[in-house]
C-alpha positions as MATLAB code, in Angstrom:
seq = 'XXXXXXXXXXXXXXXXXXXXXXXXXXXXXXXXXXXXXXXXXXXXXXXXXXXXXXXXXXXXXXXXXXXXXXXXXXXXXXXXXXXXXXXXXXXXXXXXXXXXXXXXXXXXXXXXXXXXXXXXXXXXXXXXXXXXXXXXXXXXXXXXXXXXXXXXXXXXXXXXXXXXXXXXXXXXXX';
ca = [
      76.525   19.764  -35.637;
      75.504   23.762  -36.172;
      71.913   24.062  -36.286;
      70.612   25.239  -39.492;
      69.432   28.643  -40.243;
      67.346   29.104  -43.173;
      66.703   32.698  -45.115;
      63.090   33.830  -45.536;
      63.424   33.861  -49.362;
      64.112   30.380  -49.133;
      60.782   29.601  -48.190;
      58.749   31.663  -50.912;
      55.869   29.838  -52.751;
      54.145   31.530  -55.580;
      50.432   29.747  -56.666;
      48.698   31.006  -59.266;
      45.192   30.296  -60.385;
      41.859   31.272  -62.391;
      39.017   31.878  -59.967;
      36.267   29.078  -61.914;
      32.519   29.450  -61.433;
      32.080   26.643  -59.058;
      34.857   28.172  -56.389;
      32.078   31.532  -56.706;
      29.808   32.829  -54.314;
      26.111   34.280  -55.595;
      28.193   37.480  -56.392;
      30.013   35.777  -58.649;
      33.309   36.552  -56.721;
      35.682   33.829  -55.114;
      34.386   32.366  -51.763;
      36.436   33.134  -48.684;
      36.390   29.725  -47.460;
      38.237   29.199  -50.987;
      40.301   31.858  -50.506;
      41.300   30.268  -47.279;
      41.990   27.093  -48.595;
      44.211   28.164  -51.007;
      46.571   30.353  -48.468;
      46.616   27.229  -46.526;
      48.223   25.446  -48.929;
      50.831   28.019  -50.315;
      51.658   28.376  -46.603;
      51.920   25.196  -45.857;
      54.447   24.381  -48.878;
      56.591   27.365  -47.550;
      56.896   26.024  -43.781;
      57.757   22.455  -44.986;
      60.537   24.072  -47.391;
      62.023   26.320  -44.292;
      61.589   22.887  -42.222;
      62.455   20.203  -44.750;
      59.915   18.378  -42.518;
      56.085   17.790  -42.728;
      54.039   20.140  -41.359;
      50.543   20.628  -39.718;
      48.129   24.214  -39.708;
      48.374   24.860  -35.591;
      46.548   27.964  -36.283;
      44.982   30.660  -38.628;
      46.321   34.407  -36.720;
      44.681   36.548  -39.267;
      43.069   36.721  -42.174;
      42.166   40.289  -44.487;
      39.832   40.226  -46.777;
      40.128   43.554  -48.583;
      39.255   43.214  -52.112;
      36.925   40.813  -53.538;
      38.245   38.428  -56.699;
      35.773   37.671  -59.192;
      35.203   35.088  -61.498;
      37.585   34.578  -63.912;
      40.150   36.584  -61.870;
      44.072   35.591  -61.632;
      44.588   35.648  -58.181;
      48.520   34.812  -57.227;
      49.348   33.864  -53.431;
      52.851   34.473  -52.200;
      53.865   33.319  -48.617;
      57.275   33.322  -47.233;
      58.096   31.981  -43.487;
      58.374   34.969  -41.625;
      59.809   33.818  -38.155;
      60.477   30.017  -37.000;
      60.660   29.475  -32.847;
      61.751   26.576  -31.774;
      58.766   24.203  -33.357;
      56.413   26.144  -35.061;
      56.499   28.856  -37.785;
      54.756   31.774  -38.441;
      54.162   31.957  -42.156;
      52.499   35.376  -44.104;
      50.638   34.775  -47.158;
      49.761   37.682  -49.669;
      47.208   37.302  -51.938;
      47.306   39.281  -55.436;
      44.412   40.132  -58.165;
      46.649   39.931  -61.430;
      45.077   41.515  -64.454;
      47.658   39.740  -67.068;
      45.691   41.980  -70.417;
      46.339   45.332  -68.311;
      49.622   44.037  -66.622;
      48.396   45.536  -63.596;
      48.295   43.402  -59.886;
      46.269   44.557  -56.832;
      46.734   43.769  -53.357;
      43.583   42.026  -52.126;
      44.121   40.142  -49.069;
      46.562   38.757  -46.297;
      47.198   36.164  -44.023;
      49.065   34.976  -41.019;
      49.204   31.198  -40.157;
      51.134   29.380  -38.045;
      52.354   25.932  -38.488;
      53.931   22.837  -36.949;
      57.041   20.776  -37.660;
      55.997   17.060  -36.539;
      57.678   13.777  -36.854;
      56.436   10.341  -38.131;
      54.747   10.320  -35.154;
      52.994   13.631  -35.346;
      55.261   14.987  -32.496;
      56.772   18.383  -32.512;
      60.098   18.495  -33.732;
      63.117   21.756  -33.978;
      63.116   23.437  -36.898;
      65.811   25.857  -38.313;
      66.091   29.426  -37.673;
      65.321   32.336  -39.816;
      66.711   35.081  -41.016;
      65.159   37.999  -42.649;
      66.640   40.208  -45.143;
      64.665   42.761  -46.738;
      63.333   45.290  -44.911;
      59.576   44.139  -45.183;
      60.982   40.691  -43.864;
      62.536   42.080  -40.954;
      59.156   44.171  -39.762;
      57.155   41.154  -40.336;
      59.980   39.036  -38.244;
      59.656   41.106  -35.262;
      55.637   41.542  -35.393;
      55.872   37.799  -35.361;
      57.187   37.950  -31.956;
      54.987   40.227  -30.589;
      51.705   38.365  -32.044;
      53.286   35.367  -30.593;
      53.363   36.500  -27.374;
      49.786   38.222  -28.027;
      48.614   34.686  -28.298;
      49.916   33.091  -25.460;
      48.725   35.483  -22.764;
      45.042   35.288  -24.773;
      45.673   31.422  -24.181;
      46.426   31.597  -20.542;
      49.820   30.420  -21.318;
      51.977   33.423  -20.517;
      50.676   36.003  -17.878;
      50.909   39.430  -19.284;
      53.586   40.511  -17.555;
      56.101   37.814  -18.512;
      56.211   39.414  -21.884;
      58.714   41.104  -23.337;
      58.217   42.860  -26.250;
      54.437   43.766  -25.934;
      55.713   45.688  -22.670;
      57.734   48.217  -25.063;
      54.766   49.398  -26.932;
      53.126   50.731  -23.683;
      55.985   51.488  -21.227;
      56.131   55.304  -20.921;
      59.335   56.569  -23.169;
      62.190   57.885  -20.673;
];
């Protein structure tokens, strides 16, 4: 049997919701931890549609938080797998102040996470491949390799100069 590649678009979750006065901080704007919550789940729904599979968070990579969203705010999340390895999936999560009276939307923060495909048993399992197609999903597929990498020399698991592709950005150009 071929293995299954997926595209990125496949994967795309869009949540939208009202920021409410109890999810407020004493600023009255939304509170990061909710924030975080929330791009968890969006993410989350887009690995397990690239995987078909359940999924766990392994990891938060990055989080922005450029804008604040106030009370009563529309704030829309869009993540979309943006590179699957053999178990695990890096997924990027966008995060959108939409002002529906002045139809008018505003970047306000990102996120990387990466999760795991597991079985019944919570084991790791293979997941399909991706494919990017726009040209925003192919930049953020081949950053994914290099923060990949990134992270396993900071966790002792690769030595620094195993790596490939973090190499390029400081070898000398011939």
């Amino acid at each position: 049997m071929a293995k299954k590649i997926k595209k990125a678009s496949e994967s795309l979750t869009i949540m939208t919701n009202i920021v409410l006065p109890n999810e407020t901080n004493s600023l009255r704007n939304l509170f990061g931890g909710e924030l975080l919550a929330k791009m968890d789940r969006c993410a989350s729904i887009s690995a397990a549609r690239h995987c078909e599979r359940r999924v766990v968070t392994a990891s938060v990579n990055h989080v922005s938080f450029n804008h604040p969203i106030p009370e009563g705010g529309v704030v829309v999340l869009e993540s979309k797998v943006s590179r699957a390895f053999s178990t695990s999936m890096e997924v990027y999560v966008d995060v959108w102040l939409d002002d529906p009276i002045n139809q008018k939307k505003m970047h306000t923060n990102a996120g990387i996470y990466t999760f795991v495909a597991v079985d019944e048993f919570n084991r790791p399992i293979p997941i399909p491949e991706m494919v990017p197609e726009t040209e925003e999903e192919k930049e953020r597929f081949a950053a994914a390799f290099r923060r990949k990498e990134l992270s396993l020399i900071l966790s002792g698991r690769m030595k620094p100069l195993e790596s490939v592709e973090l190499k390029k950005l400081f070898q000398e150009p011939k």
